[in-house]
Tab-separated table of C-alpha atoms in Angstrom:
chain	number	residue	atom	x	y	z
A	6	MET	CA	10.918	-26.729	-17.161
A	7	THR	CA	10.698	-23.458	-19.097
A	8	CYS	CA	13.260	-24.754	-21.587
A	9	ALA	CA	11.298	-28.002	-21.943
A	10	GLY	CA	8.120	-26.034	-22.646
A	11	TRP	CA	9.913	-23.817	-25.142
A	12	SER	CA	11.397	-26.785	-27.016
A	13	GLY	CA	8.188	-28.831	-26.906
A	14	HIS	CA	9.612	-31.835	-25.010
A	15	VAL	CA	6.384	-33.196	-23.531
A	16	HIS	CA	8.048	-36.182	-21.825
A	17	VAL	CA	10.402	-33.858	-19.895
A	18	VAL	CA	7.486	-31.683	-18.794
A	19	ASP	CA	5.544	-34.751	-17.595
A	20	ALA	CA	8.510	-35.983	-15.589
A	21	LEU	CA	9.099	-32.642	-13.890
A	22	ILE	CA	5.413	-32.060	-13.158
A	23	LYS	CA	5.403	-35.179	-10.986
A	24	LEU	CA	8.265	-33.737	-8.902
A	25	THR	CA	7.294	-30.049	-8.615
A	26	ARG	CA	3.678	-29.894	-9.661
A	27	SER	CA	2.617	-26.433	-8.480
A	28	VAL	CA	5.688	-24.694	-9.909
A	29	SER	CA	5.948	-26.633	-13.132
A	30	PHE	CA	2.658	-25.687	-14.773
A	31	GLY	CA	3.485	-22.002	-14.960
A	32	ALA	CA	7.078	-22.547	-16.079
A	33	ALA	CA	6.098	-24.982	-18.822
A	34	PHE	CA	3.314	-22.673	-19.981
A	35	VAL	CA	5.649	-19.667	-20.225
A	36	GLY	CA	8.154	-21.757	-22.171
A	37	ALA	CA	5.412	-22.811	-24.567
A	38	LEU	CA	4.384	-19.172	-25.076
A	39	VAL	CA	7.952	-18.102	-25.810
A	40	GLY	CA	8.502	-20.989	-28.201
A	41	LEU	CA	5.001	-20.716	-29.771
A	42	GLN	CA	4.504	-24.409	-29.029
A	43	LYS	CA	0.783	-25.045	-29.615
A	44	ASP	CA	0.978	-28.750	-28.743
A	45	MET	CA	2.728	-27.933	-25.475
A	46	VAL	CA	0.052	-25.389	-24.532
A	47	ASP	CA	-2.626	-27.976	-25.192
A	48	HIS	CA	-0.764	-30.560	-23.131
A	49	VAL	CA	-0.253	-28.245	-20.134
A	50	VAL	CA	-3.915	-27.241	-20.210
A	51	HIS	CA	-4.907	-30.908	-20.356
A	52	VAL	CA	-2.827	-32.048	-17.358
A	53	ALA	CA	-3.125	-28.938	-15.159
A	54	ASP	CA	-5.435	-28.861	-12.141
A	55	LYS	CA	-7.602	-25.831	-11.270
A	56	HIS	CA	-4.786	-24.094	-9.393
A	57	GLY	CA	-2.407	-24.736	-12.293
A	58	LEU	CA	-4.891	-23.327	-14.824
A	59	ASP	CA	-5.348	-20.167	-12.765
A	60	LYS	CA	-1.587	-19.757	-12.420
A	61	CYS	CA	-1.097	-20.173	-16.169
A	62	LEU	CA	-3.757	-17.521	-16.799
A	63	LEU	CA	-1.752	-15.113	-14.636
A	64	MET	CA	1.410	-15.974	-16.575
A	65	GLY	CA	-0.385	-15.311	-19.846
A	66	ALA	CA	-1.770	-11.982	-18.621
A	67	ALA	CA	1.720	-10.908	-17.544
A	68	ARG	CA	3.061	-11.471	-21.061
A	69	ILE	CA	0.529	-9.290	-22.893
A	70	TRP	CA	2.724	-6.200	-23.175
A	71	SER	CA	5.912	-8.098	-24.023
A	72	CYS	CA	4.560	-9.355	-27.353
A	73	SER	CA	6.402	-7.794	-30.278
A	74	THR	CA	4.779	-9.521	-33.271
A	75	VAL	CA	1.219	-10.149	-34.392
A	76	GLU	CA	1.996	-13.869	-34.431
A	77	GLU	CA	2.831	-13.774	-30.687
A	78	VAL	CA	-0.387	-11.872	-29.979
A	79	LYS	CA	-2.522	-14.412	-31.842
A	80	PHE	CA	-0.800	-17.285	-30.094
A	81	LEU	CA	-1.322	-15.719	-26.652
A	82	LEU	CA	-4.995	-15.136	-27.473
A	83	TYR	CA	-5.310	-18.812	-28.372
A	84	ALA	CA	-3.562	-19.922	-25.160
A	85	ILE	CA	-5.753	-17.745	-22.920
A	86	GLN	CA	-8.907	-18.995	-24.623
A	87	ARG	CA	-7.802	-22.609	-24.076
A	88	LEU	CA	-7.196	-21.925	-20.372
A	89	VAL	CA	-10.614	-20.333	-19.903
A	90	ASP	CA	-12.358	-23.149	-21.776
A	91	ALA	CA	-10.623	-25.620	-19.433
A	92	GLY	CA	-11.875	-23.791	-16.313
A	93	ALA	CA	-9.405	-21.012	-15.408
A	94	LYS	CA	-11.201	-18.287	-13.427
A	95	SER	CA	-8.528	-16.013	-11.931
A	96	PHE	CA	-9.699	-13.055	-14.019
A	97	GLN	CA	-9.421	-10.440	-11.298
A	98	ARG	CA	-5.818	-11.298	-10.484
A	99	ALA	CA	-5.029	-11.565	-14.216
A	100	MET	CA	-6.336	-8.032	-14.738
A	101	GLN	CA	-4.293	-6.793	-11.785
A	102	VAL	CA	-1.142	-8.359	-13.214
A	103	SER	CA	-1.677	-7.125	-16.782
A	104	CYS	CA	-2.548	-3.553	-15.693
A	105	GLY	CA	0.018	-3.386	-12.898
A	106	ASP	CA	3.359	-5.156	-12.628
A	107	ALA	CA	3.400	-6.235	-16.280
A	108	VAL	CA	3.255	-2.571	-17.329
A	109	ILE	CA	6.357	-1.863	-15.229
A	110	GLU	CA	8.388	-4.950	-16.122
A	111	TYR	CA	7.437	-6.027	-19.650
A	112	TRP	CA	6.009	-3.000	-21.453
A	113	ASN	CA	6.865	-2.221	-25.038
A	114	GLY	CA	4.773	0.017	-27.252
A	115	ASP	CA	4.880	-2.158	-30.374
A	116	ILE	CA	1.575	-3.124	-32.054
A	117	PHE	CA	-0.412	-1.734	-29.120
A	118	MET	CA	-3.815	-2.102	-30.766
A	119	HIS	CA	-3.196	-5.797	-31.400
A	120	LYS	CA	-2.091	-6.393	-27.800
A	121	ALA	CA	-5.099	-4.447	-26.556
A	122	GLN	CA	-7.253	-7.209	-28.080
A	123	ILE	CA	-5.867	-9.633	-25.490
A	124	LEU	CA	-6.777	-7.316	-22.598
A	125	GLN	CA	-10.179	-6.782	-24.167
A	126	ARG	CA	-10.623	-10.536	-24.474
A	127	LEU	CA	-9.731	-11.011	-20.808
A	128	VAL	CA	-12.429	-8.528	-19.831
A	129	VAL	CA	-15.030	-10.207	-22.035
A	130	LEU	CA	-14.202	-13.728	-20.817
A	131	GLY	CA	-14.253	-12.637	-17.184
A	132	SER	CA	-17.345	-10.443	-17.394
A	133	ASN	CA	-19.159	-12.536	-14.783
A	134	HIS	CA	-16.290	-12.117	-12.327
A	135	LEU	CA	-15.508	-8.399	-12.805
A	136	THR	CA	-17.705	-6.140	-10.655
A	137	PRO	CA	-18.083	-2.328	-10.856
A	138	ASP	CA	-16.025	-2.006	-7.661
A	139	PHE	CA	-13.237	-4.091	-9.193
A	140	PHE	CA	-13.231	-2.039	-12.395
A	141	GLY	CA	-12.922	1.089	-10.271
A	142	ARG	CA	-9.917	-0.350	-8.453
A	143	ILE	CA	-8.254	-1.367	-11.723
A	144	LEU	CA	-8.713	2.057	-13.323
A	145	LEU	CA	-7.178	3.769	-10.291
A	146	MET	CA	-4.352	1.217	-10.175
A	147	ILE	CA	-3.500	1.901	-13.833
A	148	CYS	CA	-3.070	5.608	-12.996
A	149	VAL	CA	-0.790	4.745	-10.058
A	150	THR	CA	1.299	2.365	-12.175
A	151	PHE	CA	1.919	4.993	-14.837
A	152	LEU	CA	2.652	7.583	-12.150
A	153	CYS	CA	5.528	5.319	-11.097
A	154	LYS	CA	6.753	5.077	-14.698
A	155	LEU	CA	6.695	8.861	-15.035
A	156	ARG	CA	8.535	9.351	-11.734
A	157	LYS	CA	11.251	6.976	-12.929
A	158	CYS	CA	11.516	8.968	-16.131
A	159	HIS	CA	12.054	12.207	-14.188
A	160	GLU	CA	14.417	10.815	-11.551
A	161	LYS	CA	17.560	11.172	-13.612
A	162	THR	CA	20.421	12.923	-11.878
A	163	CYS	CA	23.482	14.821	-12.922
A	164	GLU	CA	26.152	16.561	-10.932
A	165	GLY	CA	25.713	20.338	-10.870
A	166	PRO	CA	28.489	22.960	-10.952
A	167	ALA	CA	28.620	23.326	-7.155
A	168	GLY	CA	28.434	19.619	-6.435
A	169	ILE	CA	24.671	19.843	-6.012
A	170	THR	CA	22.542	17.019	-7.377
A	171	LYS	CA	19.875	18.260	-9.764
A	172	GLN	CA	16.807	16.593	-11.253
A	173	TYR	CA	16.526	16.775	-14.994
A	174	CYS	CA	15.080	15.143	-18.079
A	175	LYS	CA	16.850	15.246	-21.415
A	176	SER	CA	14.864	16.092	-24.500
A	177	GLY	CA	14.689	12.425	-25.429
A	178	GLU	CA	13.441	11.566	-21.966
A	179	ASP	CA	10.833	14.353	-22.264
A	180	LEU	CA	9.509	12.596	-25.327
A	181	ARG	CA	9.537	9.335	-23.412
A	182	CYS	CA	7.446	10.952	-20.657
A	183	ALA	CA	4.991	12.115	-23.314
A	184	THR	CA	4.824	8.580	-24.658
A	185	ILE	CA	4.137	7.209	-21.168
A	186	VAL	CA	1.175	9.571	-20.776
A	187	GLN	CA	-0.222	8.431	-24.113
A	188	ASP	CA	0.284	4.780	-23.110
A	189	MET	CA	-1.669	5.396	-19.902
A	190	ILE	CA	-4.569	6.899	-21.843
A	191	ASN	CA	-4.523	3.962	-24.269
A	192	VAL	CA	-4.690	1.332	-21.502
A	193	LEU	CA	-7.438	3.224	-19.683
A	194	SER	CA	-9.324	3.504	-22.951
A	195	VAL	CA	-9.306	-0.265	-23.463
A	196	VAL	CA	-10.678	-0.944	-19.961
A	197	CYS	CA	-13.266	1.833	-20.212
A	198	LYS	CA	-14.550	0.643	-23.587
A	199	ASN	CA	-14.893	-2.950	-22.468
A	200	GLY	CA	-16.980	-2.866	-19.344
A	201	ALA	CA	-15.934	-0.057	-17.024
A	202	ALA	CA	-18.006	2.655	-18.727
A	203	ASP	CA	-21.084	0.416	-18.785
A	204	LEU	CA	-20.776	-0.626	-15.137
A	205	ILE	CA	-19.526	2.608	-13.520
A	206	SER	CA	-20.242	5.823	-15.425
A	207	SER	CA	-20.786	7.032	-18.981
A	208	ARG	CA	-18.269	9.797	-18.206
A	209	LEU	CA	-15.582	7.163	-18.725
A	210	LEU	CA	-16.495	7.178	-22.410
A	211	ASP	CA	-14.841	10.602	-22.580
A	212	VAL	CA	-11.592	8.817	-21.719
A	213	ALA	CA	-12.338	5.875	-23.984
A	214	TYR	CA	-13.073	7.875	-27.143
A	215	GLY	CA	-11.681	11.359	-26.490
A	216	SER	CA	-8.720	12.751	-28.387
A	217	PHE	CA	-5.579	13.745	-26.557
A	218	ASP	CA	-6.633	17.404	-26.459
A	219	ASP	CA	-10.130	16.417	-25.316
A	220	ILE	CA	-8.684	14.565	-22.345
A	221	ARG	CA	-6.315	17.455	-21.607
A	222	ARG	CA	-9.323	19.751	-21.269
A	223	LEU	CA	-11.219	17.086	-19.346
A	224	LEU	CA	-8.472	16.991	-16.722
A	225	HIS	CA	-8.045	20.783	-16.696
A	226	ILE	CA	-4.429	20.601	-17.866
A	227	PHE	CA	-3.828	23.772	-19.805
A	228	GLU	CA	-0.040	23.980	-20.088
A	229	PRO	CA	0.981	24.497	-23.720
A	230	HIS	CA	3.589	21.738	-23.713
A	231	LEU	CA	3.050	18.194	-22.493
A	232	GLU	CA	6.642	18.017	-21.259
A	233	THR	CA	5.968	20.628	-18.576
A	234	CYS	CA	2.990	18.855	-17.074
A	235	SER	CA	3.302	15.147	-17.827
A	236	SER	CA	3.812	14.162	-14.189
A	237	GLU	CA	0.446	15.700	-13.330
A	238	TRP	CA	-1.553	13.488	-15.647
A	239	PRO	CA	-1.940	10.340	-13.514
A	240	LEU	CA	-2.954	12.326	-10.417
A	241	LYS	CA	-5.364	14.486	-12.414
A	242	MET	CA	-6.833	11.312	-13.895
A	243	LEU	CA	-7.218	9.843	-10.395
A	244	GLN	CA	-9.172	12.930	-9.338
A	245	PHE	CA	-11.388	12.822	-12.425
A	246	MET	CA	-12.248	9.158	-11.981
A	247	LEU	CA	-12.871	9.367	-8.240
A	248	ILE	CA	-15.130	12.432	-8.348
A	249	ASP	CA	-16.465	13.023	-11.864
A	250	CYS	CA	-16.951	9.322	-12.649
A	251	GLY	CA	-18.218	8.416	-9.164
A	252	ILE	CA	-15.631	5.718	-8.409
A	253	LYS	CA	-15.264	7.145	-4.908
A	254	ASP	CA	-18.882	6.145	-4.168
A	255	LEU	CA	-18.562	2.525	-5.312
A	256	SER	CA	-17.305	1.262	-1.917
A	257	PRO	CA	-15.340	2.510	1.109
A	258	THR	CA	-12.367	0.337	0.107
A	259	VAL	CA	-12.183	1.124	-3.616
A	260	THR	CA	-8.899	3.007	-3.086
A	261	THR	CA	-7.093	0.194	-1.253
A	262	LEU	CA	-5.757	-1.636	-4.335
A	263	PRO	CA	-4.264	1.514	-5.909
A	264	ALA	CA	-2.832	2.466	-2.500
A	265	PHE	CA	-1.238	-0.992	-2.233
A	266	GLN	CA	0.266	-0.599	-5.697
A	267	ALA	CA	1.532	2.883	-4.813
A	268	ALA	CA	3.171	1.590	-1.618
A	269	ARG	CA	4.917	-1.224	-3.488
A	270	LEU	CA	6.175	1.199	-6.145
A	271	ASN	CA	7.295	3.870	-3.637
A	272	VAL	CA	4.841	6.560	-4.804
A	273	LEU	CA	2.402	6.339	-1.881
A	274	LEU	CA	2.719	9.928	-0.625
A	275	PRO	CA	1.373	11.770	-3.719
A	276	VAL	CA	-1.378	9.174	-4.128
A	277	VAL	CA	-2.514	9.402	-0.506
A	278	LYS	CA	-2.403	13.198	-0.672
A	279	CYS	CA	-4.701	13.026	-3.686
A	280	PHE	CA	-7.107	10.693	-1.843
A	281	PHE	CA	-7.228	12.843	1.288
A	282	GLU	CA	-7.711	16.056	-0.692
A	283	LEU	CA	-10.797	14.388	-2.187
A	284	GLN	CA	-12.008	13.374	1.310
A	285	CYS	CA	-11.328	9.658	0.806
A	286	PHE	CA	-10.819	8.965	4.518
A	287	ASP	CA	-12.680	5.625	4.715
A	288	ALA	CA	-9.499	3.604	4.179
A	289	ALA	CA	-7.133	5.958	6.054
A	290	TYR	CA	-5.957	3.253	8.448
A	291	VAL	CA	-5.321	0.897	5.534
A	292	TYR	CA	-3.081	3.582	4.004
A	293	LEU	CA	-1.242	3.794	7.329
A	294	ASP	CA	-0.792	0.026	7.432
A	295	LEU	CA	0.613	0.049	3.883
A	296	SER	CA	2.920	3.002	4.509
A	297	ILE	CA	4.421	1.285	7.575
A	298	THR	CA	4.670	-2.114	5.876
A	299	PHE	CA	6.556	-0.673	2.899
A	300	CYS	CA	8.556	1.847	4.998
A	301	GLN	CA	7.202	4.937	3.216
A	302	ILE	CA	8.476	7.366	5.858
A	303	ASP	CA	7.112	10.609	4.371
A	304	ALA	CA	3.716	8.981	3.866
A	305	ILE	CA	3.628	7.735	7.501
A	306	ARG	CA	4.268	11.197	8.882
A	307	TYR	CA	1.747	12.797	6.510
A	308	ILE	CA	-1.014	10.278	7.262
A	309	LEU	CA	-0.563	10.575	11.027
A	310	ARG	CA	-0.711	14.351	10.696
A	311	VAL	CA	-3.897	14.599	8.604
A	312	ILE	CA	-5.855	11.558	9.758
A	313	PRO	CA	-9.249	12.701	11.124
A	314	LYS	CA	-9.107	13.818	14.767
A	315	PRO	CA	-9.598	12.391	17.266
A	316	PRO	CA	-7.990	9.286	15.793
A	317	ASP	CA	-9.409	5.843	16.459
A	318	THR	CA	-6.895	4.329	18.885
A	319	ALA	CA	-7.989	0.753	18.210
A	320	ASN	CA	-7.561	1.181	14.437
A	321	LEU	CA	-4.180	2.854	14.909
A	322	ILE	CA	-2.921	-0.041	17.015
A	323	GLN	CA	-4.354	-2.591	14.590
A	324	ALA	CA	-2.685	-0.865	11.610
A	325	VAL	CA	0.744	-0.771	13.278
A	326	ARG	CA	0.493	-4.353	14.529
A	327	ALA	CA	-0.602	-5.605	11.110
A	328	ALA	CA	2.320	-3.791	9.457
A	329	ALA	CA	4.787	-5.216	11.986
A	330	SER	CA	3.432	-8.745	11.583
A	331	ASN	CA	4.867	-11.435	9.323
A	332	THR	CA	1.536	-13.235	8.867
A	333	ARG	CA	1.067	-11.602	5.425
A	334	GLY	CA	4.747	-11.839	4.650
A	335	PRO	CA	7.485	-9.814	6.340
A	336	PRO	CA	7.450	-6.011	6.177
A	337	ARG	CA	10.055	-4.314	4.020
A	338	GLY	CA	11.990	-3.506	7.202
A	339	PRO	CA	11.584	-2.195	10.758
A	340	GLN	CA	11.959	1.465	9.739
A	341	GLY	CA	8.224	1.960	9.185
A	342	VAL	CA	7.287	0.794	12.692
A	343	LEU	CA	10.109	2.846	14.204
A	344	CYS	CA	8.914	5.945	12.344
A	345	ALA	CA	5.381	5.454	13.718
A	346	LEU	CA	6.815	5.232	17.238
A	347	HIS	CA	9.002	8.305	16.776
A	348	SER	CA	5.904	10.118	15.505
A	349	ASN	CA	4.042	9.213	18.724
A	350	PHE	CA	1.283	7.601	16.689
A	351	LEU	CA	-1.052	7.212	19.698
A	352	CYS	CA	-0.630	10.925	20.569
A	353	ASN	CA	0.334	9.899	24.097
A	354	GLU	CA	3.946	9.120	24.984
A	355	THR	CA	3.113	6.651	27.752
A	356	GLU	CA	0.676	4.693	25.589
A	357	THR	CA	3.026	4.694	22.579
A	358	LEU	CA	5.895	3.331	24.681
A	359	ALA	CA	3.595	0.702	26.183
A	360	GLU	CA	2.528	-0.386	22.699
A	361	ALA	CA	6.177	-0.630	21.638
A	362	ALA	CA	6.802	-2.999	24.552
A	363	LYS	CA	3.773	-5.128	23.579
A	364	LEU	CA	4.817	-5.260	19.936
A	365	ALA	CA	8.211	-6.622	20.895
A	366	GLU	CA	6.548	-9.556	22.685
A	367	LEU	CA	3.779	-10.475	20.218
A	368	PRO	CA	4.554	-13.845	18.585
A	369	GLU	CA	3.448	-12.661	15.130
A	370	THR	CA	5.727	-9.601	15.111
A	371	ASP	CA	8.458	-9.932	12.486
A	372	VAL	CA	11.902	-10.831	13.812
A	373	SER	CA	13.600	-7.733	12.378
A	374	VAL	CA	11.001	-5.495	14.045
A	375	LYS	CA	11.393	-7.309	17.380
A	376	MET	CA	15.158	-6.865	17.317
A	377	ALA	CA	14.848	-3.144	16.555
A	378	LEU	CA	12.246	-2.630	19.298
A	379	ARG	CA	14.258	-4.482	21.913
A	380	SER	CA	17.476	-2.647	21.061
A	381	GLU	CA	15.934	0.848	20.932
A	382	TRP	CA	12.488	1.017	22.590
A	383	SER	CA	12.501	-1.357	25.590
A	384	GLN	CA	13.322	-0.754	29.241
A	385	GLN	CA	16.478	-2.754	28.654
A	386	ALA	CA	17.368	-0.346	25.832
A	387	PHE	CA	16.920	2.578	28.240
A	388	ASN	CA	19.243	0.942	30.755
A	389	GLU	CA	21.804	0.288	28.023
A	390	GLY	CA	21.501	3.941	27.000
A	391	ILE	CA	22.252	4.965	30.593
A	392	GLN	CA	25.318	2.721	30.649
A	393	ALA	CA	26.495	3.960	27.233
A	394	GLY	CA	26.094	7.558	28.409
A	395	GLN	CA	28.128	6.904	31.538
A	396	ARG	CA	30.904	5.208	29.550
A	397	HIS	CA	30.940	8.077	27.091
A	398	PHE	CA	31.198	10.658	29.867
A	399	LEU	CA	34.097	8.765	31.445
A	400	ASN	CA	35.932	8.525	28.111
A	401	TRP	CA	35.286	12.201	27.412
A	402	MET	CA	36.706	13.216	30.815
A	403	LEU	CA	39.785	11.034	30.282
A	404	VAL	CA	40.467	12.722	26.938
A	405	ARG	CA	40.004	16.169	28.483
A	406	LYS	CA	42.400	15.459	31.367
A	407	HIS	CA	45.040	13.562	29.408
A	408	ALA	CA	47.917	15.985	28.992
A	409	LEU	CA	49.472	14.009	26.142
A	410	SER	CA	46.288	13.895	24.054
A	411	PRO	CA	47.179	14.949	20.466
A	412	LEU	CA	43.919	16.886	20.316
A	413	ARG	CA	44.780	18.858	23.503
A	414	VAL	CA	41.051	18.965	24.249
A	415	GLY	CA	41.612	20.276	27.746
A	416	GLU	CA	43.146	23.487	26.385
A	417	LEU	CA	40.087	24.328	24.270
A	418	PRO	CA	37.239	26.585	25.492
A	419	LEU	CA	34.684	24.680	27.567
A	420	GLU	CA	31.915	25.105	24.954
A	421	ILE	CA	34.133	23.522	22.301
A	422	GLN	CA	34.934	20.642	24.653
A	423	VAL	CA	31.206	20.062	25.188
A	424	ALA	CA	30.601	20.223	21.419
A	425	ILE	CA	33.284	17.587	20.807
A	426	GLY	CA	31.731	15.312	23.406
A	427	TYR	CA	28.003	15.812	22.878
A	428	PHE	CA	27.212	17.388	19.536
A	429	PRO	CA	27.004	13.946	17.816
A	430	LEU	CA	24.337	12.861	20.345
A	431	TYR	CA	22.458	16.153	19.882
A	432	ARG	CA	22.622	15.790	16.101
A	433	ASP	CA	21.382	12.190	16.103
A	434	CYS	CA	18.415	12.985	18.358
A	435	LEU	CA	17.528	16.142	16.454
A	436	ASN	CA	17.760	14.273	13.174
A	437	THR	CA	15.303	11.639	14.423
A	438	PRO	CA	11.878	12.314	12.845
A	439	GLY	CA	8.850	12.900	15.036
A	440	SER	CA	8.248	14.066	18.569
A	441	LEU	CA	9.686	11.066	20.451
A	442	ILE	CA	13.226	9.842	20.866
A	443	SER	CA	13.838	6.165	21.503
A	444	GLN	CA	14.363	4.796	24.992
A	445	ARG	CA	18.044	4.231	24.318
A	446	GLN	CA	18.469	7.813	23.119
A	447	ARG	CA	16.579	9.085	26.169
A	448	GLY	CA	18.949	7.160	28.441
A	449	GLU	CA	22.013	8.714	26.799
A	450	VAL	CA	20.544	12.247	26.862
A	451	VAL	CA	19.479	11.963	30.522
A	452	VAL	CA	22.999	10.945	31.566
A	453	ALA	CA	24.526	13.738	29.478
A	454	LEU	CA	22.303	16.373	31.107
A	455	GLN	CA	22.907	14.972	34.590
A	456	GLN	CA	26.652	15.292	34.100
A	457	LEU	CA	26.571	18.670	32.360
A	458	CYS	CA	24.177	20.167	34.936
A	459	GLN	CA	25.870	18.478	37.892
A	460	GLY	CA	25.872	20.700	40.955
A	461	SER	CA	23.537	23.314	39.447
A	462	GLY	CA	20.454	21.880	41.157
A	463	LYS	CA	18.284	22.976	38.222
A	464	PHE	CA	16.943	19.609	37.144
A	465	THR	CA	16.189	16.468	39.075
A	466	TYR	CA	16.286	12.970	37.639
A	467	SER	CA	12.474	12.766	37.696
A	468	THR	CA	12.241	16.073	35.814
A	469	LEU	CA	14.513	14.802	33.083
A	470	MET	CA	12.651	11.498	32.890
A	471	SER	CA	9.310	13.251	32.333
A	472	ALA	CA	10.660	15.838	29.863
A	473	ASP	CA	9.696	15.555	26.206
A	474	LYS	CA	12.070	15.519	23.249
A	475	ARG	CA	11.857	19.262	22.651
A	476	LEU	CA	12.773	20.135	26.254
A	477	LEU	CA	15.578	17.573	26.482
A	478	LEU	CA	17.229	18.781	23.286
A	479	SER	CA	16.825	22.464	24.203
A	480	LEU	CA	18.578	21.749	27.531
A	481	LEU	CA	21.376	19.901	25.754
A	482	ALA	CA	21.676	22.647	23.126
A	483	ALA	CA	22.095	25.263	25.858
A	484	HIS	CA	25.511	23.762	26.658
A	485	LEU	CA	26.676	23.830	23.030
A	486	PRO	CA	28.247	26.794	21.214
A	487	ALA	CA	25.748	29.121	19.540
A	488	TRP	CA	27.061	28.260	16.077
A	489	CYS	CA	26.120	24.585	16.649
A	490	ARG	CA	22.500	25.694	16.883
A	491	SER	CA	22.489	27.951	13.832
A	492	PRO	CA	20.234	26.841	10.926
A	493	GLU	CA	23.107	27.107	8.423
A	494	PHE	CA	25.392	24.872	10.493
A	495	LYS	CA	22.632	22.302	10.993
A	496	ARG	CA	21.897	22.269	7.272
A	497	ARG	CA	25.521	21.594	6.409
A	498	VAL	CA	25.933	18.882	9.054
A	499	PHE	CA	22.643	17.098	8.357
A	500	THR	CA	22.668	17.297	4.564
A	501	GLY	CA	26.397	17.090	3.927
A	502	PHE	CA	26.779	20.368	1.999
């Protein structure tokens, strides 16, 4: 269909539209844009229904930053105007696409001022659909999008002299970072000039018309060289817009769209830290939902730690259930839900374990999450952990007693024998984030301690069952050699160097 649109074969487009109507409009429209086929654009606009027109508007908005000639810009302006005249109204989503994913996937800095006319035209055409709250969300989302671009610029690795991975940016990449900052200011300037400053705050005019040095002072960035501070710019701009321009006061949910973009682009932690430092707690449980959905482990732990106390149990449960659900599309994986459980998100071990059991049975819970919960956090998982621990102990004893064992384990000091048998379990549990170990892990640790403490009479089964992670691991560590518990040894084992 895209090829048919590009080549201008109207009869092929008509035939395919009858077979795959919803998909074909967008594909044919993109082909027409690439091939600069005016007649094809007119034909698609003529035959498209309302949904097709809206989809084509999104496709056009996504192609703004990929234009490389003035001719392409003029043609795209014509196509967007035709769509709007025919009834396309998806202006909010078009702005999200053009200021979000399109910046990541299709950006090139050629003829920026010409391409900015298309974004400006979108704002003007959609003026009746773009509210102050929406402009606030878009401005914050632009900052988040360029934060991702800057992080990608900095995340270049090379192998150091001692085999240590270092972060670096070459001089050429430093210049690229500087260019990214300037691109961010340019895009923000276009949006501020064409509606945002009028609807939100006149302070945005400082961004729209200020020179580079003016904006540097505005954001309180005083480093002499841009290269040393470029990664700070998007976060500083977020702070300026939220507080100085009053975007924070537009609505309690004005930060949800930029948080969603940050979660998708794996930069949620610095963005959420910025929001919380500015007391943007209204959408805290939405941030938690997003961090779990997109498996942003550091962000999950941070949010659970700083969320206002006492936390709202109902909102916590709702956030975790929503993230585990597949009703909005599947989560990125089960790791986010598992991290919330390990972090004891309900601040009560009994309640957290009960919620894990409920999650595993809810019909809307994603299949991958259900499988992980049933294999690690259910009563069945605990029983399997008990059985695995018993099998391991039996195998360990057989190796110790076997005279022909090539390792000659039985001739080693007892502490070394215990380390061979149980240090891997200790390491895995200690390396698990949060204050809870899974039910399967608990089963294995309980069996290990029962066998290692057998005959001492120090700990009963009920004592071990009620013990928390810290106590269980301290009891297990007491049977290991002292060097297994040293910080240096742990660092080498857990990090690999």
